[in-house]
Amino acid sequence: MADELAWETLTTDIAYSCPGFDIVHEDVELPDGTETDFDFLREGDSVVVLPLTPDGDVVVIEEWRQAVKRVNRALPAGSMEADDAAPRDAVDRELREETGYEAERVRHLYTAEPANGYADSVFHYFLAEGCEPTAEQELDFDESIRVETAAFDELLESVRSGDLRDGRSAVGLMYYALFER
């Protein structure tokens, strides 16, 4: 049975498409019968990895982010690709490609919809333990990434102070600190 709050989608079109996301335009009918339109960002599923070295440091990346015109410190993350059957499949690939590290153990932490009022984005958070630098980075043509390690408590403090502003990373660090540590 449909929820009384549900909207009915009448038509769906792609208003704009580019590598990484689409802008979707829908004509919808609201529960009271009003017809209107709704646009949203279709990005799909991504993974965010909290990679811990054997001695407990976190593998972090520094990456140029054109939208905010600065280098951003963050956890490795990336979109699921067509050949990823499940979010877990994307974890090893993203960690290796962005950092050159590989994990001994990986487990799911949390799944979030960070902006479901205007986007269908889903972030799957994973803990990767026993991470060692065993491979070379395999960056996409438009990625500029520097890799480093940092103490977990230092990163957590950088969230508190506002120095670490990447929302995906902040959620992952805080979730781990609150529920897993």
Coordinates of N, CA, C and O in Angstrom, one line a residue:
M1 N 0.8 -1.2 0.0 CA 0.0 0.0 0.0 C 0.9 1.2 0.0 O 1.8 1.4 0.8
A2 N 0.6 2.2 -0.9 CA 1.4 3.4 -1.0 C 1.1 4.3 0.2 O 0.1 4.4 0.8
D3 N 2.2 5.0 0.6 CA 2.1 6.0 1.7 C 1.3 7.2 1.3 O 1.4 7.7 0.2
E4 N 0.5 7.7 2.2 CA -0.4 8.8 1.8 C 0.4 10.1 1.5 O -0.1 11.1 1.0
L5 N 1.7 10.1 1.9 CA 2.5 11.3 1.6 C 3.2 11.2 0.2 O 3.9 12.1 -0.2
A6 N 3.1 10.0 -0.4 CA 3.9 9.8 -1.6 C 3.4 10.6 -2.8 O 2.2 10.9 -2.9
W7 N 4.4 11.1 -3.6 CA 4.1 11.8 -4.8 C 4.0 10.7 -5.9 O 4.7 9.7 -5.9
E8 N 3.2 11.0 -7.0 CA 3.1 10.1 -8.1 C 4.0 10.8 -9.3 O 3.8 12.0 -9.6
T9 N 4.9 10.0 -9.8 CA 5.7 10.5 -10.9 C 4.9 10.3 -12.2 O 4.6 9.2 -12.5
L10 N 4.7 11.4 -12.9 CA 4.0 11.3 -14.2 C 4.9 11.1 -15.4 O 4.6 10.3 -16.3
T11 N 6.0 11.9 -15.5 CA 7.0 11.8 -16.5 C 8.3 12.1 -15.9 O 8.5 12.8 -14.9
T12 N 9.4 11.5 -16.6 CA 10.8 11.7 -16.2 C 11.6 11.9 -17.4 O 11.5 11.2 -18.4
D13 N 12.4 13.0 -17.3 CA 13.4 13.3 -18.4 C 14.7 13.7 -17.8 O 14.8 14.2 -16.7
I14 N 15.8 13.5 -18.6 CA 17.1 14.0 -18.2 C 17.2 15.4 -18.7 O 17.3 15.6 -20.0
A15 N 17.3 16.4 -17.9 CA 17.4 17.8 -18.3 C 18.9 18.1 -18.7 O 19.1 18.9 -19.6
Y16 N 19.8 17.4 -18.0 CA 21.3 17.7 -18.3 C 22.0 16.5 -17.8 O 21.7 15.9 -16.8
S17 N 23.0 16.1 -18.6 CA 23.8 14.9 -18.3 C 25.3 15.3 -18.5 O 25.7 15.9 -19.5
C18 N 26.2 14.8 -17.6 CA 27.6 14.9 -17.7 C 28.3 13.8 -17.0 O 27.6 13.1 -16.2
P19 N 29.6 13.6 -17.2 CA 30.2 12.5 -16.4 C 30.1 12.8 -14.9 O 30.4 13.8 -14.4
G20 N 29.5 11.8 -14.2 CA 29.4 11.9 -12.7 C 28.0 12.2 -12.2 O 27.7 11.7 -11.1
F21 N 27.1 12.8 -13.0 CA 25.8 13.0 -12.5 C 24.8 13.5 -13.6 O 25.3 13.9 -14.7
D22 N 23.5 13.4 -13.4 CA 22.5 13.9 -14.3 C 21.6 14.8 -13.5 O 21.5 14.7 -12.2
I23 N 21.0 15.7 -14.2 CA 19.9 16.5 -13.6 C 18.6 16.0 -14.2 O 18.4 15.9 -15.4
V24 N 17.8 15.5 -13.3 CA 16.5 14.8 -13.7 C 15.4 15.8 -13.5 O 15.3 16.5 -12.4
H25 N 14.5 15.9 -14.5 CA 13.3 16.7 -14.4 C 12.1 15.7 -14.4 O 12.0 14.9 -15.2
E26 N 11.2 15.9 -13.4 CA 10.0 15.0 -13.3 C 8.8 15.9 -13.2 O 8.8 17.0 -12.5
D27 N 7.7 15.5 -13.9 CA 6.4 16.1 -13.6 C 5.8 15.1 -12.6 O 5.8 13.9 -12.8
V28 N 5.2 15.7 -11.5 CA 4.7 14.9 -10.4 C 3.3 15.4 -10.0 O 2.9 16.5 -10.3
E29 N 2.6 14.5 -9.4 CA 1.3 14.8 -8.8 C 1.4 14.6 -7.3 O 1.8 13.6 -6.8
L30 N 1.1 15.7 -6.5 CA 1.2 15.7 -5.1 C 0.0 15.0 -4.5 O -1.0 14.8 -5.2
P31 N 0.0 14.6 -3.2 CA -1.1 13.9 -2.6 C -2.4 14.6 -2.7 O -3.4 13.9 -2.7
D32 N -2.4 15.9 -2.8 CA -3.7 16.6 -2.8 C -4.2 16.8 -4.3 O -5.2 17.4 -4.5
G33 N -3.5 16.2 -5.3 CA -3.9 16.2 -6.7 C -3.2 17.3 -7.5 O -3.4 17.4 -8.7
T34 N -2.5 18.2 -6.8 CA -1.8 19.3 -7.5 C -0.7 18.7 -8.4 O 0.1 17.8 -7.9
E35 N -0.6 19.2 -9.6 CA 0.5 18.8 -10.5 C 1.5 19.9 -10.5 O 1.2 21.0 -10.6
T36 N 2.8 19.4 -10.4 CA 3.9 20.4 -10.4 C 5.1 19.7 -11.0 O 5.0 18.5 -11.5
D37 N 6.3 20.3 -11.0 CA 7.5 19.6 -11.4 C 8.5 19.6 -10.3 O 8.4 20.3 -9.3
F38 N 9.5 18.7 -10.5 CA 10.5 18.6 -9.5 C 11.8 18.2 -10.2 O 11.8 17.3 -11.1
D39 N 12.9 18.9 -9.9 CA 14.2 18.6 -10.4 C 15.2 18.1 -9.3 O 15.1 18.6 -8.2
F40 N 16.0 17.1 -9.7 CA 17.0 16.6 -8.7 C 18.2 16.1 -9.4 O 18.3 15.9 -10.5
L41 N 19.3 16.0 -8.5 CA 20.6 15.6 -9.0 C 20.6 14.0 -8.8 O 20.3 13.5 -7.8
R42 N 20.9 13.3 -9.9 CA 21.0 11.9 -9.9 C 22.5 11.6 -9.9 O 23.2 11.8 -10.9
E43 N 23.0 11.1 -8.8 CA 24.4 10.8 -8.6 C 24.6 9.3 -8.3 O 25.6 8.7 -8.7
G44 N 23.7 8.7 -7.6 CA 23.8 7.3 -7.3 C 24.6 7.0 -6.1 O 24.9 7.9 -5.3
D45 N 25.1 5.8 -6.1 CA 25.8 5.3 -4.9 C 27.3 5.5 -5.0 O 27.9 5.4 -6.0
S46 N 27.9 5.8 -3.8 CA 29.4 6.0 -3.6 C 29.8 5.3 -2.4 O 29.0 5.0 -1.5
V47 N 31.1 5.1 -2.3 CA 31.7 4.5 -1.1 C 32.6 5.6 -0.5 O 33.2 6.4 -1.2
V48 N 32.7 5.6 0.9 CA 33.6 6.4 1.6 C 34.4 5.4 2.5 O 33.8 4.7 3.2
V49 N 35.7 5.5 2.5 CA 36.5 4.5 3.2 C 37.3 5.2 4.3 O 38.0 6.2 4.1
L50 N 37.2 4.6 5.5 CA 38.0 5.0 6.6 C 39.2 4.0 6.7 O 39.0 3.0 7.3
P51 N 40.3 4.3 6.1 CA 41.4 3.3 6.1 C 42.4 3.5 7.2 O 43.0 4.6 7.4
L52 N 42.5 2.5 8.0 CA 43.5 2.5 9.2 C 44.7 1.7 8.9 O 44.6 0.5 8.4
T53 N 45.8 2.2 9.2 CA 47.1 1.5 9.0 C 47.2 0.5 10.2 O 46.4 0.6 11.2
P54 N 48.1 -0.5 10.2 CA 48.3 -1.4 11.3 C 48.5 -0.7 12.6 O 48.1 -1.2 13.7
D55 N 49.1 0.5 12.6 CA 49.4 1.2 13.9 C 48.3 2.2 14.2 O 48.5 3.0 15.1
G56 N 47.2 2.2 13.5 CA 46.0 3.0 13.8 C 45.9 4.4 13.2 O 45.0 5.1 13.5
D57 N 46.9 4.8 12.4 CA 46.8 6.0 11.7 C 45.8 5.9 10.5 O 45.5 4.8 10.1
V58 N 45.3 7.0 10.1 CA 44.3 7.1 9.0 C 45.0 7.5 7.7 O 45.8 8.5 7.7
V59 N 44.7 6.8 6.6 CA 45.2 7.2 5.3 C 44.2 8.2 4.8 O 43.0 8.0 4.7
V60 N 44.8 9.4 4.5 CA 43.9 10.5 4.1 C 44.5 11.0 2.7 O 45.6 10.8 2.4
I61 N 43.6 11.7 2.0 CA 44.0 12.3 0.7 C 43.8 13.8 0.8 O 43.0 14.3 1.6
E62 N 44.7 14.5 0.1 CA 44.5 15.9 -0.2 C 44.2 16.0 -1.7 O 45.0 15.5 -2.5
E63 N 43.1 16.6 -2.0 CA 42.7 16.7 -3.5 C 42.2 18.1 -3.8 O 41.5 18.7 -3.0
W64 N 42.6 18.5 -5.0 CA 42.1 19.8 -5.5 C 40.6 19.6 -5.8 O 40.2 18.7 -6.4
R65 N 39.7 20.6 -5.3 CA 38.3 20.6 -5.5 C 38.0 21.9 -6.2 O 37.9 22.9 -5.6
Q66 N 37.7 21.8 -7.5 CA 37.5 23.0 -8.3 C 36.2 23.8 -7.9 O 36.3 25.0 -7.9
A67 N 35.2 23.1 -7.4 CA 34.0 23.8 -7.0 C 34.2 24.8 -5.9 O 33.6 25.9 -5.9
V68 N 35.1 24.5 -5.0 CA 35.5 25.4 -3.9 C 36.8 26.0 -4.0 O 37.3 26.8 -3.1
K69 N 37.5 25.7 -5.1 CA 38.8 26.4 -5.4 C 39.9 26.2 -4.3 O 40.6 27.2 -4.0
R70 N 40.0 25.0 -3.8 CA 41.0 24.8 -2.8 C 41.3 23.3 -2.7 O 40.6 22.4 -3.2
V71 N 42.4 23.0 -2.0 CA 42.8 21.6 -1.7 C 41.9 21.2 -0.5 O 41.7 21.9 0.5
N72 N 41.4 20.0 -0.6 CA 40.5 19.4 0.4 C 41.1 18.2 1.0 O 41.5 17.3 0.3
R73 N 41.1 18.2 2.3 CA 41.6 17.0 3.0 C 40.4 16.1 3.3 O 39.4 16.5 3.8
A74 N 40.6 14.8 3.0 CA 39.4 13.9 3.0 C 39.8 12.4 3.1 O 40.9 12.1 3.0
L75 N 38.8 11.6 3.4 CA 38.9 10.2 3.3 C 38.8 9.8 1.8 O 38.1 10.5 1.1
P76 N 39.4 8.7 1.4 CA 39.2 8.2 0.0 C 37.7 7.9 -0.2 O 37.1 7.3 0.7
A77 N 37.2 8.3 -1.4 CA 35.8 8.0 -1.7 C 35.7 8.0 -3.2 O 36.5 8.6 -3.9
G78 N 34.6 7.4 -3.7 CA 34.3 7.4 -5.1 C 33.0 6.7 -5.4 O 32.4 6.0 -4.6
S79 N 32.6 7.0 -6.6 CA 31.3 6.4 -7.1 C 31.5 5.0 -7.5 O 32.5 4.5 -7.9
M80 N 30.4 4.3 -7.3 CA 30.3 2.9 -7.8 C 30.4 2.9 -9.3 O 29.8 3.8 -9.9
E81 N 31.0 1.9 -9.9 CA 31.1 1.8 -11.3 C 30.2 0.7 -11.8 O 29.7 -0.2 -11.0
A82 N 30.0 0.6 -13.1 CA 29.0 -0.4 -13.7 C 29.4 -1.8 -13.3 O 28.5 -2.6 -13.1
D83 N 30.7 -2.1 -13.2 CA 31.1 -3.5 -12.9 C 31.1 -3.8 -11.4 O 31.5 -4.9 -10.9
D84 N 30.7 -2.8 -10.5 CA 30.6 -3.0 -9.1 C 29.2 -3.6 -8.8 O 28.3 -2.9 -8.8
A85 N 29.2 -4.9 -8.4 CA 27.9 -5.5 -8.1 C 27.3 -5.0 -6.8 O 26.1 -5.0 -6.6
A86 N 28.2 -4.6 -5.9 CA 27.7 -4.1 -4.6 C 28.7 -3.0 -4.1 O 29.9 -3.0 -4.6
P87 N 28.3 -2.2 -3.1 CA 29.2 -1.2 -2.6 C 30.6 -1.7 -2.2 O 31.6 -1.1 -2.4
R88 N 30.6 -2.9 -1.5 CA 31.8 -3.5 -1.1 C 32.8 -3.7 -2.2 O 34.1 -3.5 -2.0
D89 N 32.4 -4.0 -3.4 CA 33.2 -4.2 -4.6 C 34.0 -2.9 -4.9 O 35.1 -3.0 -5.4
A90 N 33.4 -1.7 -4.6 CA 34.1 -0.5 -5.0 C 35.1 0.0 -4.0 O 36.0 0.8 -4.3
V91 N 35.1 -0.6 -2.8 CA 36.0 -0.2 -1.7 C 37.4 -0.4 -2.1 O 38.3 0.5 -2.0
D92 N 37.8 -1.7 -2.4 CA 39.1 -2.0 -2.7 C 39.7 -1.2 -3.9 O 40.8 -0.7 -3.8
R93 N 38.8 -1.1 -4.9 CA 39.3 -0.3 -6.1 C 39.5 1.1 -5.8 O 40.6 1.7 -6.1
E94 N 38.6 1.8 -5.1 CA 38.8 3.2 -4.8 C 40.0 3.4 -3.9 O 40.8 4.4 -4.1
L95 N 40.2 2.6 -2.8 CA 41.3 2.7 -1.9 C 42.6 2.6 -2.7 O 43.5 3.4 -2.5
R96 N 42.7 1.6 -3.5 CA 43.9 1.3 -4.3 C 44.2 2.5 -5.3 O 45.3 3.0 -5.4
E97 N 43.2 2.8 -6.1 CA 43.3 3.8 -7.1 C 43.7 5.2 -6.5 O 44.6 5.9 -7.1
E98 N 43.1 5.6 -5.4 CA 43.3 6.9 -4.9 C 44.6 7.0 -4.0 O 45.2 8.1 -3.9
T99 N 44.9 5.9 -3.3 CA 46.0 6.0 -2.3 C 47.2 5.1 -2.6 O 48.2 5.3 -2.0
G100 N 47.0 4.0 -3.3 CA 48.0 2.9 -3.5 C 48.0 2.0 -2.3 O 48.9 1.1 -2.2
Y101 N 47.1 2.1 -1.4 CA 47.0 1.2 -0.2 C 46.0 0.1 -0.5 O 45.0 0.3 -1.2
E102 N 46.2 -1.0 0.2 CA 45.3 -2.1 0.2 C 45.0 -2.6 1.6 O 45.9 -2.5 2.5
A103 N 43.8 -3.0 1.9 CA 43.4 -3.4 3.2 C 43.4 -4.9 3.5 O 43.1 -5.7 2.6
E104 N 43.7 -5.2 4.7 CA 43.6 -6.6 5.1 C 42.2 -7.0 5.4 O 41.8 -8.1 5.1
R105 N 41.4 -6.1 6.0 CA 40.0 -6.4 6.4 C 39.2 -5.2 6.1 O 39.6 -4.1 6.3
V106 N 37.9 -5.4 5.7 CA 37.0 -4.4 5.3 C 35.6 -4.8 5.9 O 35.2 -5.9 5.7
R107 N 34.9 -3.8 6.5 CA 33.6 -4.0 6.9 C 32.7 -2.8 6.8 O 33.3 -1.6 6.9
H108 N 31.5 -3.0 6.6 CA 30.5 -1.8 6.4 C 30.3 -1.2 7.8 O 30.2 -1.8 8.8
L109 N 30.2 0.2 7.8 CA 29.9 0.9 9.0 C 28.5 1.5 8.9 O 27.8 1.4 9.9
Y110 N 28.2 2.2 7.8 CA 27.0 3.0 7.9 C 26.6 3.4 6.4 O 27.5 3.5 5.6
T111 N 25.3 3.6 6.2 CA 24.9 4.1 4.9 C 24.0 5.4 5.1 O 23.2 5.4 6.0
A112 N 24.3 6.4 4.3 CA 23.6 7.7 4.5 C 23.1 8.2 3.2 O 23.7 8.0 2.1
E113 N 22.0 9.0 3.2 CA 21.5 9.8 2.1 C 21.7 11.2 2.5 O 20.9 11.8 3.2
P114 N 22.9 11.8 2.1 CA 23.3 13.1 2.6 C 22.5 14.3 2.2 O 22.5 15.3 2.9
A115 N 21.8 14.2 1.1 CA 21.0 15.4 0.6 C 19.8 15.0 -0.1 O 19.5 15.4 -1.2
N116 N 18.9 14.1 0.5 CA 17.8 13.5 -0.2 C 16.7 14.5 -0.5 O 15.7 14.1 -1.1
G117 N 16.8 15.7 -0.2 CA 15.8 16.7 -0.6 C 16.0 17.2 -2.0 O 15.1 17.7 -2.7
Y118 N 17.2 17.0 -2.5 CA 17.5 17.4 -3.9 C 18.5 16.5 -4.7 O 18.9 16.8 -5.8
A119 N 18.9 15.4 -4.1 CA 19.8 14.5 -4.7 C 19.5 13.0 -4.3 O 19.0 12.8 -3.2
D120 N 19.8 12.1 -5.2 CA 19.6 10.7 -4.8 C 20.9 10.0 -4.3 O 21.0 8.8 -4.3
S121 N 21.8 10.8 -4.0 CA 23.1 10.3 -3.5 C 23.0 9.4 -2.3 O 22.2 9.7 -1.4
V122 N 23.8 8.3 -2.4 CA 23.8 7.4 -1.2 C 25.3 7.1 -0.9 O 26.1 6.7 -1.8
F123 N 25.7 7.3 0.3 CA 27.1 7.1 0.7 C 27.2 5.9 1.6 O 26.5 5.8 2.6
H124 N 28.0 4.9 1.2 CA 28.2 3.7 2.0 C 29.6 3.8 2.6 O 30.6 3.9 1.9
Y125 N 29.6 3.8 3.9 CA 30.8 4.0 4.7 C 31.4 2.7 5.1 O 30.6 1.8 5.6
F126 N 32.7 2.5 4.9 CA 33.4 1.3 5.2 C 34.6 1.6 6.0 O 35.3 2.6 5.8
L127 N 34.9 0.7 7.0 CA 36.2 0.7 7.7 C 37.1 -0.3 7.0 O 36.7 -1.5 6.8
A128 N 38.3 0.1 6.7 CA 39.3 -0.7 6.1 C 40.5 -0.8 7.1 O 41.1 0.3 7.3
E129 N 40.8 -1.9 7.6 CA 41.8 -2.1 8.6 C 43.1 -2.8 8.0 O 43.0 -3.5 7.0
G130 N 44.2 -2.5 8.6 CA 45.5 -3.2 8.2 C 45.9 -2.7 6.8 O 46.5 -3.4 6.1
C131 N 45.7 -1.4 6.6 CA 46.0 -0.8 5.3 C 47.5 -0.6 5.1 O 48.2 0.0 6.0
E132 N 48.1 -1.1 4.0 CA 49.5 -1.0 3.7 C 49.7 -0.4 2.3 O 48.9 -0.7 1.4
P133 N 50.7 0.4 2.1 CA 51.0 0.9 0.7 C 51.6 -0.3 -0.2 O 52.8 -0.5 -0.1
T134 N 50.8 -0.9 -1.0 CA 51.2 -2.1 -1.8 C 51.1 -1.9 -3.3 O 51.5 -2.7 -4.0
A135 N 50.5 -0.8 -3.7 CA 50.3 -0.5 -5.1 C 50.6 0.9 -5.5 O 50.9 1.7 -4.6
E136 N 50.5 1.2 -6.7 CA 50.7 2.6 -7.2 C 49.3 3.2 -7.3 O 48.3 2.5 -7.6
Q137 N 49.2 4.5 -7.1 CA 48.0 5.2 -7.4 C 47.6 5.0 -8.9 O 48.5 5.0 -9.7
E138 N 46.3 5.0 -9.2 CA 45.8 4.9 -10.5 C 44.8 6.0 -10.7 O 43.6 5.7 -10.7
L139 N 45.2 7.2 -10.7 CA 44.3 8.3 -10.7 C 43.6 8.5 -12.0 O 44.1 8.3 -13.1
D140 N 42.3 9.0 -12.0 CA 41.6 9.4 -13.2 C 42.3 10.6 -13.7 O 43.0 11.3 -13.0
F141 N 42.0 10.9 -15.0 CA 42.7 12.0 -15.7 C 42.5 13.4 -15.0 O 43.3 14.3 -15.0
D142 N 41.3 13.5 -14.3 CA 41.0 14.8 -13.7 C 41.1 14.8 -12.1 O 40.6 15.6 -11.4
E143 N 41.9 13.8 -11.6 CA 42.2 13.8 -10.2 C 43.6 14.3 -9.9 O 44.6 13.8 -10.5
S144 N 43.7 15.1 -8.9 CA 45.0 15.6 -8.4 C 45.0 15.3 -6.9 O 44.4 16.0 -6.1
I145 N 45.7 14.2 -6.5 CA 45.6 13.7 -5.2 C 47.0 13.5 -4.6 O 47.9 12.9 -5.2
R146 N 47.2 13.9 -3.3 CA 48.3 13.7 -2.5 C 47.9 12.8 -1.3 O 46.8 13.0 -0.8
V147 N 48.7 11.8 -1.0 CA 48.4 10.9 0.1 C 49.2 11.1 1.3 O 50.4 11.3 1.2
E148 N 48.6 11.0 2.5 CA 49.4 11.1 3.7 C 48.7 10.2 4.8 O 47.6 9.7 4.6
T149 N 49.3 10.1 5.9 CA 48.6 9.5 7.1 C 48.6 10.5 8.2 O 49.4 11.4 8.3
A150 N 47.5 10.3 9.0 CA 47.4 11.2 10.2 C 46.8 10.4 11.3 O 46.1 9.4 11.1
A151 N 47.0 10.9 12.5 CA 46.5 10.3 13.7 C 45.0 10.5 13.7 O 44.5 11.6 13.4
F152 N 44.2 9.5 14.1 CA 42.7 9.6 14.2 C 42.3 10.8 15.0 O 41.4 11.6 14.6
D153 N 42.8 11.0 16.2 CA 42.4 12.1 17.1 C 42.7 13.4 16.4 O 42.0 14.4 16.6
E154 N 43.8 13.5 15.7 CA 44.1 14.8 15.0 C 43.0 15.1 13.9 O 42.6 16.2 13.8
L155 N 42.6 14.1 13.2 CA 41.5 14.3 12.2 C 40.2 14.7 12.8 O 39.5 15.6 12.4
L156 N 39.9 14.0 13.9 CA 38.7 14.3 14.7 C 38.7 15.7 15.2 O 37.7 16.5 15.0
E157 N 39.8 16.2 15.7 CA 39.9 17.6 16.1 C 39.8 18.5 14.9 O 39.3 19.6 15.1
S158 N 40.3 18.1 13.8 CA 40.2 19.0 12.6 C 38.7 19.1 12.1 O 38.4 20.2 11.5
V159 N 37.9 18.1 12.4 CA 36.5 18.3 12.1 C 35.9 19.3 13.1 O 35.2 20.2 12.7
R160 N 36.2 19.2 14.4 CA 35.7 20.1 15.4 C 36.1 21.5 15.2 O 35.3 22.4 15.3
S161 N 37.4 21.7 14.7 CA 37.9 23.1 14.5 C 37.4 23.7 13.2 O 37.6 24.9 13.0
G162 N 36.9 22.9 12.3 CA 36.4 23.4 11.0 C 37.5 23.3 9.9 O 37.2 23.8 8.8
D163 N 38.7 22.8 10.3 CA 39.7 22.7 9.2 C 39.4 21.6 8.2 O 39.7 21.7 7.1
L164 N 38.8 20.5 8.7 CA 38.4 19.4 7.8 C 36.9 19.7 7.4 O 36.0 19.5 8.3
R165 N 36.7 20.1 6.2 CA 35.3 20.6 5.8 C 34.6 19.6 4.9 O 33.4 19.9 4.6
D166 N 35.2 18.6 4.5 CA 34.6 17.6 3.6 C 33.5 16.9 4.4 O 33.8 16.1 5.3
G167 N 32.3 17.0 4.0 CA 31.1 16.5 4.8 C 31.2 15.0 4.8 O 30.9 14.4 5.9
R168 N 31.5 14.3 3.7 CA 31.5 12.8 3.7 C 32.5 12.3 4.7 O 32.2 11.4 5.5
S169 N 33.7 13.0 4.7 CA 34.7 12.5 5.6 C 34.4 12.8 7.1 O 34.6 12.0 8.0
A170 N 33.8 14.0 7.4 CA 33.4 14.3 8.7 C 32.4 13.3 9.3 O 32.6 12.9 10.4
V171 N 31.4 13.0 8.5 CA 30.4 12.0 9.0 C 31.1 10.7 9.3 O 30.9 10.0 10.3
G172 N 32.0 10.2 8.4 CA 32.7 8.9 8.6 C 33.5 8.9 9.9 O 33.5 8.0 10.7
L173 N 34.3 10.0 10.1 CA 35.1 10.1 11.3 C 34.3 10.2 12.6 O 34.6 9.5 13.5
M174 N 33.2 11.0 12.5 CA 32.4 11.1 13.7 C 31.6 9.8 14.0 O 31.5 9.5 15.2
Y175 N 31.1 9.2 13.0 CA 30.4 7.9 13.2 C 31.3 6.9 13.9 O 30.9 6.3 14.9
Y176 N 32.5 6.8 13.4 CA 33.5 5.8 13.9 C 33.8 6.2 15.4 O 33.8 5.3 16.3
A177 N 34.0 7.5 15.6 CA 34.3 8.0 17.0 C 33.2 7.7 18.0 O 33.4 7.3 19.1
L178 N 32.0 7.9 17.5 CA 30.8 7.7 18.4 C 30.4 6.3 18.6 O 30.0 5.9 19.7
F179 N 30.5 5.5 17.6 CA 29.9 4.1 17.7 C 30.8 2.9 17.6 O 30.4 1.8 17.9
E180 N 32.0 3.2 17.1 CA 32.9 2.0 16.8 C 34.2 2.0 17.6 O 34.8 0.9 17.8
R181 N 34.6 3.1 18.1 CA 35.9 3.2 18.7 C 35.9 2.6 20.1 O 35.1 2.7 20.9

